[in-house]
Amino acid sequence: RPVNVMGSGHEGGAGAPGGGEFYSPLYNPDTGAYRFLIDGEWRDSSSGQLVHNANPSKGNERCFGFQACTRDEVDAAYAGAKAAQRQWGQIPLNKRASILKAAAELMRQHHAPMADALIREIAKPKKDATTEAKRSADLIDYAAEEGCRSLAKGDMITSDSFPGAERDKLCMAHKVPLGVVLCIPPFNYPVNLAVSKIAPALIAGNACVVKPPTQGCVSALMMAQCFNKVPGLPRGLVQVVTGRGADIGDYMVEHPGANCVSFTGGDTGLAVSRKARMVPVQMELGGKDAALVFPDADLDLAATAIVKGGFSYSGQRCTAVKIVVAFSEIADALVAKVEEKTRKLTVGQPEDDAQITAVVSAKSADFIQGLVEDAIAKGATMRTEWRRDCNLIWPVLVDDVTAEMRLCWEEPFGPVVPVVRVGTEEEALRYVNESKYGLQGCVFTRDIDRAIRVADRMETGTVQINGPPARGPDHFPFQGVKDSGIGSQGIVNSIEMMTKVKTTVINLAKPSYATA
């Protein structure tokens, strides 16, 4: 809950950021809290209140404090972004690209404090935290280059292709920015999945208002500073408003200043999509990604992919393997291989680069435990021992899962891999297509005809053949169906989605037909 900090000294946070002068404007030493970004300035909220997040790997002790912004401050953020966008839209495309590349370079230079914040706020292993910051810089570079390629193109359409018409009208069609894009990233990738929205939006000529997650907020604020410090970027082009989603989230989504909403997260996105005004929405939500392992599969390859896909970042990924569908004749052998690899995973602290770290909250850990207990009560077989210490859950492999168990259909978002056993292709497809989710799935087989046939029948946005589910590389299309999302992401598709077509028609006095 927001805490009043007027005159309360250092009640608000866990210390100033590293990085020297570059990140120092973000932090108020008098309140011990981080500021929000508006019109190029780091400010304290007029509310006089803070929101705190927790350190998942340290018993949920208080981690950072940041501003609980007001609706008036949301209004000001949108107004400032709209004004900045008018300036930005008049800057040549090649100069926009150069400015974005400069932001990417700043991110590389100042990635270490950002990675440290990721370790503390969301218990991301040290190596992965560093990779997220650097990968985000690469994404910005690619978006800048792709924008120069795709946005320079347009169409010239002549009227005489329509029945009965002469060639007396020439239509020039090109892409123009939408205006202000509301960017809402999730806790698990607060830097990368913010940048995946911001970079395409900016190269397309838009401004951005960013609402960071509570867990991962400071990481996202540091990311924003890399844009804020770049010469040539209009003040206010990237605004960051912090606070509880329950307090200002709906107001930001429904705000008339939002010309587009790009959201990544869980089932909350269903409500966001309903509340957005008549503007384009890009939604990447949950998943129940299935790994279908056929009798002819390379079991060593499948087992390695399942462990990587199921347990990376403790399973807190929309593209994690969340159910293994194994054919009965190879199930025992597959489960044995997966169990052997699972038991070798290291468990511990993110700063020590453990492979399994604490999940984001005690509430999340309780939910995961409830799914496992339900499965055990209904006859599932535990292939690894259940062990939990606060938010830290040791990797769980659950065999003999059936359709009556919650774990078969619900998304644990934790280090849990359930296995169901099937006898036919039709039965296997049931566990994909009867799910309310449809993000990704994967097929393990040596038969390419079977792989394509099954992939074609899977009701998912992406199917991986002989590999685990994955979002990247970041320029690949990325989308879900059913409750897993609306629209398609990936750099190219995001640029496309964050623009609209404008046409200018030249009316000729009389028809004219071109010759060589």
Coordinates of C-alpha atoms in Angstrom, one line a residue:
R1 CA 0.0 0.0 0.0
P2 CA 1.2 3.6 -0.6
V3 CA 3.1 5.0 2.3
N4 CA 3.1 8.7 3.2
V5 CA 6.7 9.9 3.2
M6 CA 6.5 13.6 3.6
G7 CA 9.3 14.3 6.2
S8 CA 9.9 10.6 6.8
G9 CA 13.5 10.5 5.9
H10 CA 14.8 7.3 4.3
E11 CA 11.7 5.2 4.9
G12 CA 11.2 4.6 1.2
G13 CA 13.9 2.4 -0.2
A14 CA 17.0 0.3 -0.1
G15 CA 19.6 2.8 -1.2
A16 CA 20.8 4.9 -4.1
P17 CA 21.6 3.2 -7.4
G18 CA 25.1 2.6 -8.7
G19 CA 26.3 4.1 -11.9
G20 CA 27.4 7.5 -10.5
E21 CA 26.0 10.7 -12.0
F22 CA 24.2 8.9 -14.9
Y23 CA 21.5 7.4 -12.6
S24 CA 21.8 9.8 -9.6
P25 CA 18.9 12.0 -10.8
L26 CA 16.5 9.1 -10.4
Y27 CA 17.0 8.9 -6.7
N28 CA 15.9 11.2 -3.9
P29 CA 18.2 10.7 -0.9
D30 CA 15.8 12.6 1.4
T31 CA 13.0 10.1 0.9
G32 CA 15.2 7.1 0.0
A33 CA 13.0 6.6 -3.1
Y34 CA 13.1 6.7 -6.9
R35 CA 11.4 9.5 -8.9
F36 CA 9.2 9.3 -12.0
L37 CA 10.1 10.8 -15.4
I38 CA 8.1 13.5 -16.9
D39 CA 9.1 16.0 -19.6
G40 CA 12.7 15.1 -19.2
E41 CA 12.9 15.6 -15.5
W42 CA 12.9 13.2 -12.6
R43 CA 10.3 14.3 -10.1
D44 CA 8.7 13.3 -6.8
S45 CA 5.0 12.8 -6.9
S46 CA 2.7 15.5 -5.5
S47 CA 0.9 12.7 -3.7
G48 CA 3.7 12.5 -1.1
Q49 CA 3.3 8.7 -1.2
L50 CA 5.5 5.8 -2.1
V51 CA 5.0 2.3 -3.3
H52 CA 7.5 -0.4 -2.3
N53 CA 8.5 -3.6 -4.0
A54 CA 10.1 -6.6 -2.4
N55 CA 13.3 -8.6 -2.8
P56 CA 11.9 -12.1 -3.6
S57 CA 15.2 -13.9 -2.8
K58 CA 15.6 -12.2 0.6
G59 CA 12.4 -13.2 2.3
N60 CA 10.4 -10.5 0.6
E61 CA 12.2 -7.8 2.5
R62 CA 11.6 -4.2 1.3
C63 CA 13.7 -3.5 -1.8
F64 CA 13.0 -0.2 -3.5
G65 CA 10.5 2.7 -3.0
F66 CA 9.1 4.7 -5.9
Q67 CA 6.4 7.3 -6.5
A68 CA 2.7 6.7 -6.2
C69 CA 1.7 9.0 -9.0
T70 CA -1.6 10.8 -9.2
R71 CA -4.2 11.0 -12.0
D72 CA -3.2 14.7 -12.6
E73 CA 0.4 13.5 -13.2
V74 CA -0.9 10.9 -15.6
D75 CA -2.7 13.7 -17.4
A76 CA 0.5 15.7 -17.5
A77 CA 2.4 12.8 -18.9
Y78 CA 0.1 12.3 -21.8
A79 CA 0.0 16.0 -22.5
G80 CA 3.8 16.3 -22.5
A81 CA 4.1 13.1 -24.7
K82 CA 1.7 14.5 -27.2
A83 CA 3.6 17.8 -27.5
A84 CA 6.9 15.9 -27.8
Q85 CA 5.5 13.6 -30.5
R86 CA 4.7 16.6 -32.7
Q87 CA 8.4 17.6 -32.6
W88 CA 9.6 14.0 -33.1
G89 CA 7.4 13.4 -36.0
Q90 CA 9.2 16.2 -37.9
I91 CA 12.6 14.7 -37.4
P92 CA 13.9 12.8 -40.5
L93 CA 13.8 9.0 -40.2
N94 CA 17.6 8.6 -40.5
K95 CA 18.1 11.1 -37.6
R96 CA 15.6 9.2 -35.5
A97 CA 17.5 6.0 -36.1
S98 CA 20.8 7.7 -35.1
I99 CA 19.3 9.0 -31.9
L100 CA 17.9 5.5 -31.0
K101 CA 21.3 3.9 -31.7
A102 CA 22.8 6.5 -29.3
A103 CA 20.3 5.3 -26.6
A104 CA 21.3 1.7 -27.2
E105 CA 25.0 2.6 -26.7
L106 CA 24.1 4.3 -23.4
M107 CA 22.3 1.2 -22.3
R108 CA 25.4 -0.9 -23.0
Q109 CA 27.7 1.6 -21.2
H110 CA 25.4 1.7 -18.1
H111 CA 24.0 -1.9 -18.1
A112 CA 25.5 -3.0 -14.8
P113 CA 23.3 -1.1 -12.3
M114 CA 20.3 -2.1 -14.4
A115 CA 21.3 -5.7 -14.1
D116 CA 21.8 -5.4 -10.4
A117 CA 18.3 -4.0 -10.0
L118 CA 16.9 -6.9 -11.9
I119 CA 18.7 -9.3 -9.5
R120 CA 17.3 -7.5 -6.5
E121 CA 13.7 -6.8 -7.7
I122 CA 12.8 -10.0 -9.5
A123 CA 15.5 -12.5 -8.5
K124 CA 16.8 -12.8 -12.0
P125 CA 20.1 -14.8 -12.1
K126 CA 23.1 -12.5 -12.7
K127 CA 24.0 -13.8 -16.1
D128 CA 20.5 -13.5 -17.4
A129 CA 20.1 -10.0 -15.9
T130 CA 23.1 -8.8 -17.7
T131 CA 21.9 -10.5 -20.9
E132 CA 18.6 -8.8 -20.7
A133 CA 20.1 -5.3 -20.5
K134 CA 22.5 -6.0 -23.4
R135 CA 19.9 -7.8 -25.5
S136 CA 17.6 -4.8 -25.1
A137 CA 20.3 -2.5 -26.6
D138 CA 20.6 -4.9 -29.6
L139 CA 16.9 -4.7 -30.0
I140 CA 17.0 -0.9 -30.2
D141 CA 19.7 -1.0 -32.8
Y142 CA 17.7 -3.5 -34.9
A143 CA 14.5 -1.5 -34.6
A144 CA 16.3 1.6 -35.8
E145 CA 17.6 -0.1 -38.8
E146 CA 14.4 -1.9 -39.6
G147 CA 12.4 1.3 -39.3
C148 CA 14.6 2.9 -42.0
R149 CA 13.9 0.0 -44.3
S150 CA 10.2 -0.5 -43.8
L151 CA 9.0 3.0 -43.1
A152 CA 10.7 4.5 -46.2
K153 CA 8.4 2.4 -48.4
G154 CA 5.0 3.4 -49.6
D155 CA 2.6 2.6 -52.4
M156 CA 1.5 4.4 -55.6
I157 CA -1.9 3.2 -56.6
T158 CA -3.5 4.2 -59.9
S159 CA -7.2 4.4 -60.4
D160 CA -7.5 2.6 -63.7
S161 CA -7.1 -0.9 -62.1
F162 CA -10.7 -0.6 -60.8
P163 CA -13.4 -1.6 -63.3
G164 CA -14.7 1.4 -65.3
A165 CA -12.1 3.9 -64.1
E166 CA -9.6 5.9 -66.0
R167 CA -6.1 6.7 -65.0
D168 CA -7.0 10.1 -63.7
K169 CA -6.2 9.6 -59.9
L170 CA -2.9 8.7 -58.3
C171 CA -3.0 7.6 -54.7
M172 CA 0.1 7.8 -52.6
A173 CA -0.1 5.6 -49.5
H174 CA 2.5 5.8 -46.7
K175 CA 2.8 5.0 -43.0
V176 CA 2.4 7.7 -40.3
P177 CA 2.7 7.4 -36.5
L178 CA -0.4 6.8 -34.3
G179 CA 0.6 9.4 -31.7
V180 CA 1.2 8.3 -28.1
V181 CA 1.7 4.6 -27.3
L182 CA 1.0 3.3 -23.8
C183 CA 3.6 0.7 -22.9
I184 CA 2.9 -1.8 -20.1
P185 CA 5.7 -4.3 -19.6
P186 CA 5.6 -7.3 -17.2
F187 CA 7.7 -8.0 -14.1
N188 CA 9.7 -10.9 -15.6
Y189 CA 11.3 -8.8 -18.4
P190 CA 10.8 -5.2 -17.2
V191 CA 13.6 -3.9 -19.4
N192 CA 13.5 -6.0 -22.5
L193 CA 9.7 -6.1 -22.9
A194 CA 9.6 -2.3 -22.3
V195 CA 12.2 -1.7 -25.0
S196 CA 10.4 -4.1 -27.3
K197 CA 7.5 -1.6 -27.2
I198 CA 9.4 1.7 -27.0
A199 CA 11.9 1.2 -29.8
P200 CA 9.4 0.3 -32.5
A201 CA 7.1 3.1 -31.3
L202 CA 9.9 5.7 -31.4
I203 CA 11.4 4.8 -34.8
A204 CA 7.8 5.0 -36.2
G205 CA 7.5 8.6 -34.9
N206 CA 5.4 8.0 -31.8
A207 CA 5.9 9.1 -28.2
C208 CA 5.6 6.7 -25.3
V209 CA 4.0 6.7 -21.8
V210 CA 5.4 3.8 -19.8
K211 CA 3.8 2.1 -16.8
P212 CA 6.4 -0.2 -15.2
P213 CA 5.5 -3.2 -13.1
T214 CA 5.8 -2.9 -9.3
Q215 CA 8.4 -5.7 -9.3
G216 CA 11.0 -4.5 -11.8
C217 CA 10.1 -0.8 -11.5
V218 CA 13.5 0.5 -10.8
S219 CA 15.1 -1.5 -13.6
A220 CA 12.6 0.0 -16.0
L221 CA 13.3 3.5 -14.7
M222 CA 17.0 3.0 -15.4
M223 CA 16.2 1.8 -18.9
A224 CA 14.2 5.0 -19.4
Q225 CA 17.2 7.1 -18.4
C226 CA 19.1 5.7 -21.3
F227 CA 16.5 7.4 -23.6
N228 CA 16.2 10.5 -21.5
K229 CA 19.9 11.3 -21.7
V230 CA 20.3 11.0 -25.5
P231 CA 20.8 14.4 -27.2
G232 CA 18.2 15.1 -29.8
L233 CA 15.3 13.2 -28.2
P234 CA 12.5 15.8 -27.4
R235 CA 11.8 16.2 -23.7
G236 CA 8.8 14.2 -22.8
L237 CA 9.0 11.8 -25.7
V238 CA 9.4 8.9 -23.2
Q239 CA 7.4 9.5 -20.0
V240 CA 7.4 7.0 -17.1
V241 CA 4.6 7.0 -14.6
T242 CA 4.9 4.8 -11.5
G243 CA 2.5 3.5 -8.9
R244 CA 0.1 0.6 -8.3
G245 CA -1.8 -0.6 -11.3
A246 CA -4.9 -0.8 -9.2
D247 CA -4.7 2.9 -8.5
I248 CA -3.8 4.4 -11.9
G249 CA -3.7 1.4 -14.4
D250 CA -7.3 1.6 -15.6
Y251 CA -7.1 5.4 -15.8
M252 CA -4.0 5.2 -18.0
V253 CA -5.6 2.6 -20.3
E254 CA -8.9 4.5 -20.7
H255 CA -7.2 7.8 -21.1
P256 CA -8.0 9.8 -24.3
G257 CA -4.3 10.6 -24.7
A258 CA -3.5 6.9 -25.4
N259 CA -3.6 6.3 -29.2
C260 CA -2.3 2.7 -28.8
V261 CA -1.9 0.2 -26.0
S262 CA 0.9 -2.4 -25.9
F263 CA 0.6 -4.8 -23.0
T264 CA 2.5 -7.8 -21.9
G265 CA 1.4 -9.8 -18.8
G266 CA -1.1 -12.3 -17.6
D267 CA -4.9 -12.5 -17.4
T268 CA -5.1 -8.8 -16.4
G269 CA -4.6 -8.1 -20.1
L270 CA -8.1 -9.5 -20.9
A271 CA -9.6 -6.6 -18.8
V272 CA -7.1 -4.1 -20.4
S273 CA -8.2 -5.1 -23.9
R274 CA -11.9 -4.5 -22.9
K275 CA -11.2 -1.1 -21.3
A276 CA -9.0 0.3 -24.1
R277 CA -10.8 2.9 -26.1
M278 CA -11.2 2.4 -29.9
V279 CA -7.4 2.3 -30.4
P280 CA -5.1 -0.5 -31.6
V281 CA -4.1 -2.9 -28.9
Q282 CA -1.2 -5.4 -28.8
M283 CA -1.6 -8.0 -26.1
E284 CA 0.7 -10.8 -25.2
L285 CA -0.7 -12.7 -22.3
G286 CA -0.3 -16.1 -20.7
G287 CA 0.4 -19.5 -22.1
K288 CA 0.3 -23.2 -21.4
D289 CA 3.0 -24.2 -23.8
A290 CA 3.0 -27.9 -24.5
A291 CA 5.9 -30.1 -25.6
L292 CA 4.6 -33.0 -27.7
V293 CA 7.2 -35.9 -27.7
F294 CA 6.5 -38.5 -30.3
P295 CA 7.8 -42.1 -30.2
D296 CA 10.5 -41.5 -32.8
A297 CA 11.8 -38.3 -31.1
D298 CA 15.5 -37.8 -30.1
L299 CA 14.8 -38.2 -26.4
D300 CA 18.1 -36.6 -25.3
L301 CA 17.3 -33.5 -27.5
A302 CA 13.7 -33.5 -26.1
A303 CA 14.8 -33.8 -22.5
T304 CA 17.4 -31.0 -22.8
A305 CA 14.8 -28.7 -24.4
I306 CA 12.2 -29.5 -21.8
V307 CA 14.5 -28.8 -18.9
K308 CA 15.7 -25.6 -20.5
G309 CA 12.2 -24.6 -21.6
G310 CA 10.6 -25.5 -18.3
F311 CA 13.0 -24.2 -15.7
S312 CA 14.8 -21.2 -17.2
Y313 CA 14.2 -18.2 -14.9
S314 CA 12.4 -20.6 -12.6
G315 CA 9.6 -21.1 -15.2
Q316 CA 8.5 -17.5 -15.0
R317 CA 8.2 -17.0 -18.7
C318 CA 5.2 -17.0 -20.9
T319 CA 7.1 -19.3 -23.3
A320 CA 8.1 -21.8 -20.6
V321 CA 7.3 -25.5 -21.2
K322 CA 4.2 -25.8 -19.0
I323 CA 3.1 -29.3 -19.9
V324 CA 4.9 -32.3 -21.5
V325 CA 2.7 -34.6 -23.6
A326 CA 4.7 -37.9 -23.9
F327 CA 3.7 -41.0 -25.9
S328 CA 3.4 -44.0 -23.6
E329 CA 6.0 -46.1 -25.3
I330 CA 8.8 -43.6 -24.6
A331 CA 7.4 -41.8 -21.6
D332 CA 9.4 -43.8 -19.0
A333 CA 12.7 -43.2 -20.8
L334 CA 11.9 -39.5 -21.4
V335 CA 10.9 -38.9 -17.8
A336 CA 14.0 -40.6 -16.5
K337 CA 16.2 -38.3 -18.7
V338 CA 14.3 -35.2 -17.7
E339 CA 14.5 -36.2 -14.0
E340 CA 18.3 -36.7 -14.2
K341 CA 18.8 -33.3 -15.8
T342 CA 16.4 -31.6 -13.4
R343 CA 18.2 -32.9 -10.3
K344 CA 21.4 -31.3 -11.6
L345 CA 20.0 -27.7 -11.6
T346 CA 21.5 -25.4 -9.1
V347 CA 19.1 -23.7 -6.6
G348 CA 19.9 -20.6 -4.7
Q349 CA 20.6 -16.9 -4.9
P350 CA 20.4 -14.9 -8.2
E351 CA 23.7 -13.0 -7.4
D352 CA 25.4 -16.4 -7.3
D353 CA 23.9 -17.2 -10.7
A354 CA 21.8 -20.1 -9.5
Q355 CA 19.7 -21.7 -12.2
I356 CA 16.6 -21.8 -10.0
T357 CA 15.9 -18.7 -7.9
A358 CA 12.9 -17.4 -5.9
V359 CA 9.7 -16.8 -7.7
V360 CA 8.5 -13.2 -7.7
S361 CA 6.2 -13.3 -4.6
A362 CA 4.8 -15.4 -1.8
K363 CA 1.4 -15.2 -3.4
S364 CA 2.9 -16.8 -6.6
A365 CA 4.6 -19.5 -4.5
D366 CA 1.4 -20.3 -2.7
F367 CA -0.4 -20.6 -6.0
I368 CA 2.2 -23.0 -7.4
Q369 CA 2.1 -25.1 -4.2
G370 CA -1.7 -25.3 -4.5
L371 CA -1.4 -26.7 -8.1
V372 CA 1.1 -29.3 -7.0
E373 CA -0.9 -30.4 -3.9
D374 CA -4.0 -30.7 -6.1
A375 CA -2.2 -33.0 -8.5
I376 CA -0.7 -35.1 -5.7
A377 CA -4.2 -35.5 -4.1
K378 CA -5.6 -36.7 -7.4
G379 CA -2.9 -39.3 -8.0
A380 CA 0.0 -37.6 -9.7
T381 CA 3.5 -39.0 -9.1
M382 CA 6.3 -36.7 -7.8
R383 CA 9.6 -37.4 -9.6
T384 CA 11.4 -34.8 -7.5
E385 CA 10.8 -34.0 -3.9
W386 CA 8.6 -31.0 -3.0
R387 CA 10.8 -28.4 -1.2
R388 CA 10.0 -24.7 -0.6
D389 CA 11.7 -22.0 1.5
C390 CA 9.6 -18.8 1.4
N391 CA 9.6 -17.9 -2.4
L392 CA 12.2 -20.4 -3.3
I393 CA 10.8 -23.6 -4.8
W394 CA 13.1 -26.4 -5.8
P395 CA 12.4 -27.7 -9.4
V396 CA 9.3 -29.9 -9.6
L397 CA 8.8 -32.7 -12.1
V398 CA 5.3 -34.2 -11.8
D399 CA 4.4 -37.4 -13.7
D400 CA 1.1 -39.1 -14.4
V401 CA -0.8 -35.9 -14.6
T402 CA -4.4 -36.2 -15.9
A403 CA -7.0 -33.9 -17.3
E404 CA -8.8 -33.8 -13.9
M405 CA -5.9 -32.0 -12.3
R406 CA -5.6 -28.2 -12.2
L407 CA -2.0 -28.5 -13.2
C408 CA -3.0 -29.9 -16.5
W409 CA -4.7 -26.7 -17.6
E410 CA -3.6 -23.8 -15.4
E411 CA -0.4 -21.9 -15.8
P412 CA 1.9 -22.3 -12.8
F413 CA 4.4 -19.6 -13.8
G414 CA 7.0 -21.3 -11.7
P415 CA 9.6 -24.2 -11.7
V416 CA 7.0 -27.0 -12.3
V417 CA 6.9 -29.3 -15.3
P418 CA 3.9 -31.7 -15.4
V419 CA 3.9 -34.8 -17.7
V420 CA 0.8 -36.4 -19.2
R421 CA 1.0 -39.7 -21.1
V422 CA -1.0 -40.3 -24.3
G423 CA -1.4 -43.1 -26.9
T424 CA -2.5 -41.2 -30.0
E425 CA -1.9 -38.1 -32.0
E426 CA -5.5 -37.0 -31.4
E427 CA -5.1 -37.4 -27.7
A428 CA -1.9 -35.4 -27.7
L429 CA -3.5 -32.5 -29.6
R430 CA -6.3 -32.4 -27.0
Y431 CA -3.9 -31.0 -24.4
V432 CA -3.0 -28.2 -26.8
N433 CA -6.3 -27.3 -28.4
E434 CA -8.6 -27.6 -25.4
S435 CA -6.5 -25.1 -23.5
K436 CA -7.8 -21.6 -23.1
Y437 CA -4.3 -20.5 -24.1
G438 CA -2.6 -20.6 -27.4
L439 CA 0.8 -19.0 -27.3
Q440 CA 3.4 -21.6 -28.3
G441 CA 4.0 -25.3 -28.5
C442 CA 6.7 -27.6 -29.6
V443 CA 6.9 -30.9 -31.4
F444 CA 9.7 -33.5 -31.1
T445 CA 9.9 -36.0 -33.9
R446 CA 12.3 -37.1 -36.6
D447 CA 9.4 -37.3 -39.2
I448 CA 9.1 -33.9 -40.9
D449 CA 5.7 -34.7 -42.4
R450 CA 4.3 -35.5 -39.0
A451 CA 5.9 -32.4 -37.6
I452 CA 4.3 -30.1 -40.2
R453 CA 0.9 -32.0 -39.9
V454 CA 0.8 -31.6 -36.2
A455 CA 2.0 -28.0 -36.2
D456 CA -0.7 -27.1 -38.7
R457 CA -3.3 -28.6 -36.3
M458 CA -2.0 -26.9 -33.1
E459 CA -4.0 -23.9 -32.1
T460 CA -1.1 -21.7 -31.1
G461 CA 0.6 -18.6 -32.4
T462 CA 4.0 -20.4 -32.9
V463 CA 5.1 -24.0 -33.1
Q464 CA 8.7 -24.9 -32.5
I465 CA 10.0 -28.1 -34.2
N466 CA 12.6 -30.0 -32.1
G467 CA 13.3 -27.0 -29.9
P468 CA 11.8 -25.4 -26.8
P469 CA 9.3 -22.5 -26.9
A470 CA 11.1 -19.1 -27.2
R471 CA 10.2 -15.5 -27.9
G472 CA 13.4 -14.6 -29.7
P473 CA 15.2 -13.6 -31.7
D474 CA 13.4 -10.3 -31.2
H475 CA 12.8 -9.7 -34.9
F476 CA 10.7 -13.0 -35.3
P477 CA 6.9 -12.6 -35.2
F478 CA 5.5 -13.4 -31.8
Q479 CA 1.8 -13.8 -31.2
G480 CA -0.8 -15.9 -29.4
V481 CA -4.4 -16.9 -30.1
K482 CA -7.4 -17.4 -27.7
D483 CA -6.6 -16.0 -24.3
S484 CA -2.9 -15.7 -25.1
G485 CA -3.2 -12.4 -26.9
I486 CA -4.2 -10.1 -29.7
G487 CA -2.0 -9.0 -32.6
S488 CA 1.5 -9.9 -33.4
Q489 CA 4.8 -8.6 -31.9
G490 CA 8.4 -8.8 -33.0
I491 CA 10.2 -5.7 -34.3
V492 CA 8.7 -5.6 -37.8
N493 CA 5.2 -6.4 -36.7
S494 CA 5.3 -3.9 -33.8
I495 CA 6.4 -1.1 -36.2
E496 CA 3.6 -2.0 -38.5
M497 CA 1.0 -2.1 -35.7
M498 CA 2.2 1.3 -34.3
T499 CA 1.6 3.1 -37.5
K500 CA -1.4 3.8 -39.7
V501 CA -1.8 4.3 -43.4
K502 CA -2.3 7.8 -44.8
T503 CA -3.2 8.4 -48.4
T504 CA -2.9 11.5 -50.6
V505 CA -4.8 11.4 -53.9
I506 CA -3.7 13.5 -56.9
N507 CA -6.7 14.2 -59.1
L508 CA -5.6 14.8 -62.7
A509 CA -7.5 17.1 -65.0
K510 CA -7.6 14.3 -67.5
P511 CA -6.4 10.7 -67.7
S512 CA -2.7 10.1 -68.2
Y513 CA -1.0 6.9 -69.1
A514 CA 2.7 6.4 -68.5
T515 CA 5.1 5.1 -71.1
A516 CA 8.7 4.0 -70.9

